[in-house]
């Protein structure tokens, strides 16, 4: 059974794939993040990932089961076929991936859909599309986790996007624990992180910092 989308699931949103935890088990990393209290997990296995399609499906199946046991939404990045095969709770798509309208038609009511938007024009366009659950906006700060990242949005830019958006926004890109209060002050619903958590020496502390930030309910 898939989980319904709620904006508070964006508070402590972990994005991670095998390329982000080289030399470690992704399942172990995600299990630690789940135990620490993340509110959503996005399976984003791409770029430097060496997995075959079959291996990615097998890994995704295990991660999906662990998220379900923890009652945390399991979200697949970009890949509609994989998301449907894994019965994911959600799928996240970018501006350059499949057109979001096409994805909405393909998944119907089976899962929620998130969309990356980094400019006012993209947010205004998203406002015209019914059925989107949330927007992911960034990078807020410079990031090394995505080689194809958009230009830096900044805190002032994020505040503008939040003001215009009809949908809750999760901020992503170059975020550290120290910046969480400033991100929350923009009205964002949460923070999505890759390296901040994947490289943390204390998952509990890092996730607690995300949960403690006064994000918009």
PDB file of C-alpha atoms in Angstrom:
ATOM      1  CA  UNK A   1       0.000   0.000   0.000  1.00  0.00           C
ATOM      2  CA  UNK A   2       1.416   3.379  -0.982  1.00  0.00           C
ATOM      3  CA  UNK A   3       1.582   6.342   1.379  1.00  0.00           C
ATOM      4  CA  UNK A   4      -0.398   9.495   0.612  1.00  0.00           C
ATOM      5  CA  UNK A   5       1.559  12.715   0.267  1.00  0.00           C
ATOM      6  CA  UNK A   6       1.655  15.167   3.163  1.00  0.00           C
ATOM      7  CA  UNK A   7       3.758  18.337   3.171  1.00  0.00           C
ATOM      8  CA  UNK A   8       5.437  17.430   6.481  1.00  0.00           C
ATOM      9  CA  UNK A   9       7.103  14.504   4.671  1.00  0.00           C
ATOM     10  CA  UNK A  10       9.411  17.108   3.111  1.00  0.00           C
ATOM     11  CA  UNK A  11      10.998  18.177   6.430  1.00  0.00           C
ATOM     12  CA  UNK A  12      13.919  15.726   6.420  1.00  0.00           C
ATOM     13  CA  UNK A  13      14.118  14.422   2.855  1.00  0.00           C
ATOM     14  CA  UNK A  14      17.109  12.177   2.045  1.00  0.00           C
ATOM     15  CA  UNK A  15      18.245  11.745  -1.566  1.00  0.00           C
ATOM     16  CA  UNK A  16      20.839   9.035  -2.156  1.00  0.00           C
ATOM     17  CA  UNK A  17      22.132   6.400  -4.580  1.00  0.00           C
ATOM     18  CA  UNK A  18      25.137   4.122  -4.831  1.00  0.00           C
ATOM     19  CA  UNK A  19      27.193   6.913  -6.421  1.00  0.00           C
ATOM     20  CA  UNK A  20      26.863   8.943  -3.196  1.00  0.00           C
ATOM     21  CA  UNK A  21      28.124   6.225  -0.819  1.00  0.00           C
ATOM     22  CA  UNK A  22      31.062   4.654  -2.664  1.00  0.00           C
ATOM     23  CA  UNK A  23      32.590   1.875  -0.581  1.00  0.00           C
ATOM     24  CA  UNK A  24      29.505   1.614   1.628  1.00  0.00           C
ATOM     25  CA  UNK A  25      26.249  -0.312   1.439  1.00  0.00           C
ATOM     26  CA  UNK A  26      23.418   1.971   0.318  1.00  0.00           C
ATOM     27  CA  UNK A  27      20.944  -0.191   2.242  1.00  0.00           C
ATOM     28  CA  UNK A  28      22.954   0.258   5.449  1.00  0.00           C
ATOM     29  CA  UNK A  29      23.167   4.024   4.917  1.00  0.00           C
ATOM     30  CA  UNK A  30      19.424   4.326   4.258  1.00  0.00           C
ATOM     31  CA  UNK A  31      18.629   2.093   7.243  1.00  0.00           C
ATOM     32  CA  UNK A  32      20.668   4.408   9.476  1.00  0.00           C
ATOM     33  CA  UNK A  33      18.852   7.427   8.040  1.00  0.00           C
ATOM     34  CA  UNK A  34      15.461   5.771   8.590  1.00  0.00           C
ATOM     35  CA  UNK A  35      16.384   4.909  12.176  1.00  0.00           C
ATOM     36  CA  UNK A  36      17.427   8.532  12.730  1.00  0.00           C
ATOM     37  CA  UNK A  37      13.994   9.761  11.605  1.00  0.00           C
ATOM     38  CA  UNK A  38      14.106  10.949   7.988  1.00  0.00           C
ATOM     39  CA  UNK A  39      10.649  11.827   6.671  1.00  0.00           C
ATOM     40  CA  UNK A  40      11.189  10.811   3.001  1.00  0.00           C
ATOM     41  CA  UNK A  41      13.745   8.909   0.935  1.00  0.00           C
ATOM     42  CA  UNK A  42      14.437   9.390  -2.779  1.00  0.00           C
ATOM     43  CA  UNK A  43      16.232   6.591  -4.643  1.00  0.00           C
ATOM     44  CA  UNK A  44      18.408   8.557  -7.068  1.00  0.00           C
ATOM     45  CA  UNK A  45      20.852   6.117  -8.621  1.00  0.00           C
ATOM     46  CA  UNK A  46      22.484   7.683 -11.660  1.00  0.00           C
ATOM     47  CA  UNK A  47      25.570   9.526 -12.856  1.00  0.00           C
ATOM     48  CA  UNK A  48      28.562   7.545 -11.612  1.00  0.00           C
ATOM     49  CA  UNK A  49      26.387   4.565 -10.619  1.00  0.00           C
ATOM     50  CA  UNK A  50      27.643   1.291 -12.073  1.00  0.00           C
ATOM     51  CA  UNK A  51      24.442  -0.687 -11.484  1.00  0.00           C
ATOM     52  CA  UNK A  52      22.709  -2.610 -14.256  1.00  0.00           C
ATOM     53  CA  UNK A  53      18.962  -2.167 -14.698  1.00  0.00           C
ATOM     54  CA  UNK A  54      18.327  -5.524 -13.003  1.00  0.00           C
ATOM     55  CA  UNK A  55      20.629  -4.708 -10.077  1.00  0.00           C
ATOM     56  CA  UNK A  56      19.010  -1.291  -9.657  1.00  0.00           C
ATOM     57  CA  UNK A  57      15.570  -2.915  -9.519  1.00  0.00           C
ATOM     58  CA  UNK A  58      16.742  -5.488  -6.965  1.00  0.00           C
ATOM     59  CA  UNK A  59      18.322  -2.797  -4.778  1.00  0.00           C
ATOM     60  CA  UNK A  60      15.258  -0.593  -5.147  1.00  0.00           C
ATOM     61  CA  UNK A  61      13.026  -3.450  -4.035  1.00  0.00           C
ATOM     62  CA  UNK A  62      15.005  -3.864  -0.812  1.00  0.00           C
ATOM     63  CA  UNK A  63      15.045  -0.134  -0.119  1.00  0.00           C
ATOM     64  CA  UNK A  64      11.330   0.131  -0.842  1.00  0.00           C
ATOM     65  CA  UNK A  65      10.597  -2.655   1.686  1.00  0.00           C
ATOM     66  CA  UNK A  66      12.699  -0.962   4.362  1.00  0.00           C
ATOM     67  CA  UNK A  67      10.973   2.393   3.794  1.00  0.00           C
ATOM     68  CA  UNK A  68       7.555   0.724   3.953  1.00  0.00           C
ATOM     69  CA  UNK A  69       8.461  -0.933   7.256  1.00  0.00           C
ATOM     70  CA  UNK A  70       9.444   2.486   8.631  1.00  0.00           C
ATOM     71  CA  UNK A  71       6.319   4.130   7.113  1.00  0.00           C
ATOM     72  CA  UNK A  72       8.525   6.608   5.254  1.00  0.00           C
ATOM     73  CA  UNK A  73       7.685   7.532   1.628  1.00  0.00           C
ATOM     74  CA  UNK A  74       9.887   5.828  -0.974  1.00  0.00           C
ATOM     75  CA  UNK A  75      10.356   8.103  -3.979  1.00  0.00           C
ATOM     76  CA  UNK A  76      12.059   7.177  -7.262  1.00  0.00           C
ATOM     77  CA  UNK A  77      14.000   9.779  -9.224  1.00  0.00           C
ATOM     78  CA  UNK A  78      13.134  10.185 -12.924  1.00  0.00           C
ATOM     79  CA  UNK A  79      12.413   6.559 -13.872  1.00  0.00           C
ATOM     80  CA  UNK A  80       8.662   5.997 -14.330  1.00  0.00           C
ATOM     81  CA  UNK A  81       9.019   2.324 -15.258  1.00  0.00           C
ATOM     82  CA  UNK A  82      11.120   1.631 -12.165  1.00  0.00           C
ATOM     83  CA  UNK A  83       8.759   3.620  -9.937  1.00  0.00           C
ATOM     84  CA  UNK A  84       5.759   1.644 -11.193  1.00  0.00           C
ATOM     85  CA  UNK A  85       7.573  -1.705 -10.930  1.00  0.00           C
ATOM     86  CA  UNK A  86       8.590  -0.962  -7.335  1.00  0.00           C
ATOM     87  CA  UNK A  87       5.144   0.432  -6.446  1.00  0.00           C
ATOM     88  CA  UNK A  88       6.851   3.558  -5.159  1.00  0.00           C
ATOM     89  CA  UNK A  89       4.981   6.090  -3.051  1.00  0.00           C
ATOM     90  CA  UNK A  90       6.203   8.896  -5.275  1.00  0.00           C
ATOM     91  CA  UNK A  91       8.278   9.875  -8.285  1.00  0.00           C
ATOM     92  CA  UNK A  92      10.389  13.005  -8.697  1.00  0.00           C
ATOM     93  CA  UNK A  93      11.027  14.447 -12.149  1.00  0.00           C
ATOM     94  CA  UNK A  94      13.171  17.295 -13.429  1.00  0.00           C
ATOM     95  CA  UNK A  95      12.522  19.903 -16.083  1.00  0.00           C
ATOM     96  CA  UNK A  96      14.587  17.936 -18.606  1.00  0.00           C
ATOM     97  CA  UNK A  97      13.137  14.522 -17.791  1.00  0.00           C
ATOM     98  CA  UNK A  98       9.810  13.215 -19.137  1.00  0.00           C
ATOM     99  CA  UNK A  99       7.289  16.024 -19.324  1.00  0.00           C
ATOM    100  CA  UNK A 100       5.557  16.133 -15.957  1.00  0.00           C
ATOM    101  CA  UNK A 101       2.110  15.998 -17.605  1.00  0.00           C
ATOM    102  CA  UNK A 102       3.078  12.697 -19.240  1.00  0.00           C
ATOM    103  CA  UNK A 103       4.306  11.323 -15.917  1.00  0.00           C
ATOM    104  CA  UNK A 104       1.085  12.376 -14.182  1.00  0.00           C
ATOM    105  CA  UNK A 105      -0.912  10.531 -16.843  1.00  0.00           C
ATOM    106  CA  UNK A 106       1.258   7.407 -16.562  1.00  0.00           C
ATOM    107  CA  UNK A 107       1.136   7.080 -12.779  1.00  0.00           C
ATOM    108  CA  UNK A 108      -2.422   8.309 -12.243  1.00  0.00           C
ATOM    109  CA  UNK A 109      -3.422   7.850  -8.609  1.00  0.00           C
ATOM    110  CA  UNK A 110      -0.772   5.189  -7.967  1.00  0.00           C
ATOM    111  CA  UNK A 111       1.801   7.619  -6.547  1.00  0.00           C
ATOM    112  CA  UNK A 112       2.452  11.305  -5.954  1.00  0.00           C
ATOM    113  CA  UNK A 113       4.631  13.420  -8.254  1.00  0.00           C
ATOM    114  CA  UNK A 114       7.296  15.973  -7.346  1.00  0.00           C
ATOM    115  CA  UNK A 115       8.831  18.392  -9.856  1.00  0.00           C
ATOM    116  CA  UNK A 116      12.136  20.284  -9.878  1.00  0.00           C
ATOM    117  CA  UNK A 117      11.697  24.043 -10.386  1.00  0.00           C
ATOM    118  CA  UNK A 118      14.558  26.498 -10.010  1.00  0.00           C
ATOM    119  CA  UNK A 119      13.179  29.664 -11.628  1.00  0.00           C
ATOM    120  CA  UNK A 120      10.071  31.810 -11.213  1.00  0.00           C
ATOM    121  CA  UNK A 121       8.994  30.909 -14.758  1.00  0.00           C
ATOM    122  CA  UNK A 122       9.189  27.191 -13.950  1.00  0.00           C
ATOM    123  CA  UNK A 123       7.202  27.642 -10.731  1.00  0.00           C
ATOM    124  CA  UNK A 124       4.545  29.712 -12.507  1.00  0.00           C
ATOM    125  CA  UNK A 125       4.268  27.011 -15.170  1.00  0.00           C
ATOM    126  CA  UNK A 126       3.959  24.318 -12.476  1.00  0.00           C
ATOM    127  CA  UNK A 127       1.145  26.313 -10.857  1.00  0.00           C
ATOM    128  CA  UNK A 128      -0.909  25.702 -14.010  1.00  0.00           C
ATOM    129  CA  UNK A 129      -0.551  21.916 -13.770  1.00  0.00           C
ATOM    130  CA  UNK A 130      -3.029  20.023 -11.609  1.00  0.00           C
ATOM    131  CA  UNK A 131      -1.872  16.996  -9.664  1.00  0.00           C
ATOM    132  CA  UNK A 132       1.664  17.938  -8.634  1.00  0.00           C
ATOM    133  CA  UNK A 133       2.350  17.200  -4.948  1.00  0.00           C
ATOM    134  CA  UNK A 134       5.409  19.364  -4.300  1.00  0.00           C
ATOM    135  CA  UNK A 135       8.280  21.229  -5.938  1.00  0.00           C
ATOM    136  CA  UNK A 136      12.003  20.729  -5.372  1.00  0.00           C
ATOM    137  CA  UNK A 137      13.953  23.969  -5.737  1.00  0.00           C
ATOM    138  CA  UNK A 138      17.686  24.533  -5.901  1.00  0.00           C
ATOM    139  CA  UNK A 139      20.542  24.404  -5.716  1.00  0.00           C
ATOM    140  CA  UNK A 140      20.205  26.858  -2.845  1.00  0.00           C
ATOM    141  CA  UNK A 141      23.989  26.853  -2.399  1.00  0.00           C
ATOM    142  CA  UNK A 142      26.829  25.530  -4.606  1.00  0.00           C
ATOM    143  CA  UNK A 143      26.827  21.722  -4.699  1.00  0.00           C
ATOM    144  CA  UNK A 144      29.129  18.957  -5.880  1.00  0.00           C
ATOM    145  CA  UNK A 145      26.490  16.204  -5.638  1.00  0.00           C
ATOM    146  CA  UNK A 146      24.914  16.993  -9.026  1.00  0.00           C
ATOM    147  CA  UNK A 147      27.181  17.574 -12.013  1.00  0.00           C
ATOM    148  CA  UNK A 148      24.279  19.022 -14.040  1.00  0.00           C
ATOM    149  CA  UNK A 149      22.951  21.328 -11.319  1.00  0.00           C
ATOM    150  CA  UNK A 150      21.133  24.540 -12.259  1.00  0.00           C
ATOM    151  CA  UNK A 151      22.592  27.963 -11.341  1.00  0.00           C
ATOM    152  CA  UNK A 152      22.550  28.714  -7.599  1.00  0.00           C
ATOM    153  CA  UNK A 153      19.157  30.020  -6.428  1.00  0.00           C
ATOM    154  CA  UNK A 154      20.218  31.443  -3.041  1.00  0.00           C
ATOM    155  CA  UNK A 155      18.047  32.138  -0.005  1.00  0.00           C
ATOM    156  CA  UNK A 156      16.448  35.275  -1.468  1.00  0.00           C
ATOM    157  CA  UNK A 157      15.630  33.376  -4.656  1.00  0.00           C
ATOM    158  CA  UNK A 158      14.144  30.514  -2.659  1.00  0.00           C
ATOM    159  CA  UNK A 159      11.931  32.927  -0.712  1.00  0.00           C
ATOM    160  CA  UNK A 160      10.618  34.305  -4.020  1.00  0.00           C
ATOM    161  CA  UNK A 161       9.848  30.828  -5.345  1.00  0.00           C
ATOM    162  CA  UNK A 162       8.027  29.904  -2.121  1.00  0.00           C
ATOM    163  CA  UNK A 163       5.955  33.081  -2.310  1.00  0.00           C
ATOM    164  CA  UNK A 164       4.834  32.372  -5.876  1.00  0.00           C
ATOM    165  CA  UNK A 165       4.321  28.598  -5.636  1.00  0.00           C
ATOM    166  CA  UNK A 166       0.912  27.011  -5.121  1.00  0.00           C
ATOM    167  CA  UNK A 167       2.702  23.869  -3.936  1.00  0.00           C
ATOM    168  CA  UNK A 168       4.949  23.193  -0.935  1.00  0.00           C
ATOM    169  CA  UNK A 169       8.639  23.532  -1.770  1.00  0.00           C
ATOM    170  CA  UNK A 170      11.526  21.420  -0.523  1.00  0.00           C
ATOM    171  CA  UNK A 171      14.911  23.132  -0.825  1.00  0.00           C
ATOM    172  CA  UNK A 172      17.938  21.223  -2.125  1.00  0.00           C
ATOM    173  CA  UNK A 173      21.575  21.829  -2.962  1.00  0.00           C
ATOM    174  CA  UNK A 174      24.675  22.488  -0.867  1.00  0.00           C
ATOM    175  CA  UNK A 175      22.721  22.579   2.400  1.00  0.00           C
ATOM    176  CA  UNK A 176      24.514  22.196   5.736  1.00  0.00           C
ATOM    177  CA  UNK A 177      23.109  21.971   9.261  1.00  0.00           C
ATOM    178  CA  UNK A 178      24.007  25.619   9.974  1.00  0.00           C
ATOM    179  CA  UNK A 179      21.820  26.875   7.123  1.00  0.00           C
ATOM    180  CA  UNK A 180      18.643  24.984   8.062  1.00  0.00           C
ATOM    181  CA  UNK A 181      17.067  27.827  10.120  1.00  0.00           C
ATOM    182  CA  UNK A 182      17.634  30.312   7.272  1.00  0.00           C
ATOM    183  CA  UNK A 183      16.054  27.901   4.789  1.00  0.00           C
ATOM    184  CA  UNK A 184      13.064  27.409   7.090  1.00  0.00           C
ATOM    185  CA  UNK A 185      12.716  31.202   7.363  1.00  0.00           C
ATOM    186  CA  UNK A 186      11.980  31.403   3.611  1.00  0.00           C
ATOM    187  CA  UNK A 187       8.745  29.453   4.134  1.00  0.00           C
ATOM    188  CA  UNK A 188      10.062  26.248   2.568  1.00  0.00           C
ATOM    189  CA  UNK A 189       8.429  23.024   3.748  1.00  0.00           C
ATOM    190  CA  UNK A 190      11.712  21.184   4.252  1.00  0.00           C
ATOM    191  CA  UNK A 191      15.231  20.418   3.131  1.00  0.00           C
ATOM    192  CA  UNK A 192      16.361  17.662   0.773  1.00  0.00           C
ATOM    193  CA  UNK A 193      19.958  16.608   1.322  1.00  0.00           C
ATOM    194  CA  UNK A 194      22.477  14.222  -0.195  1.00  0.00           C
ATOM    195  CA  UNK A 195      25.994  14.663   1.169  1.00  0.00           C
ATOM    196  CA  UNK A 196      24.948  16.415   4.394  1.00  0.00           C
ATOM    197  CA  UNK A 197      23.505  13.125   5.591  1.00  0.00           C
ATOM    198  CA  UNK A 198      25.425  10.576   3.499  1.00  0.00           C
ATOM    199  CA  UNK A 199      28.711  12.005   4.828  1.00  0.00           C
ATOM    200  CA  UNK A 200      27.493  12.691   8.370  1.00  0.00           C
ATOM    201  CA  UNK A 201      29.402  11.274  11.326  1.00  0.00           C
ATOM    202  CA  UNK A 202      26.200  11.335  13.398  1.00  0.00           C
ATOM    203  CA  UNK A 203      22.964  10.562  11.559  1.00  0.00           C
ATOM    204  CA  UNK A 204      20.846  11.175  14.650  1.00  0.00           C
ATOM    205  CA  UNK A 205      22.241  14.690  15.151  1.00  0.00           C
ATOM    206  CA  UNK A 206      21.941  15.602  11.471  1.00  0.00           C
ATOM    207  CA  UNK A 207      18.351  14.411  11.102  1.00  0.00           C
ATOM    208  CA  UNK A 208      17.392  15.985  14.427  1.00  0.00           C
ATOM    209  CA  UNK A 209      18.714  19.329  13.135  1.00  0.00           C
ATOM    210  CA  UNK A 210      16.440  18.971  10.092  1.00  0.00           C
ATOM    211  CA  UNK A 211      13.423  18.044  12.192  1.00  0.00           C
ATOM    212  CA  UNK A 212      14.095  20.869  14.670  1.00  0.00           C
ATOM    213  CA  UNK A 213      14.205  23.579  11.986  1.00  0.00           C
ATOM    214  CA  UNK A 214      10.940  25.583  11.963  1.00  0.00           C
ATOM    215  CA  UNK A 215       9.791  24.552   8.494  1.00  0.00           C
ATOM    216  CA  UNK A 216       6.361  25.590   7.212  1.00  0.00           C
ATOM    217  CA  UNK A 217       3.682  23.079   8.214  1.00  0.00           C
TER     218      UNK A 217
END
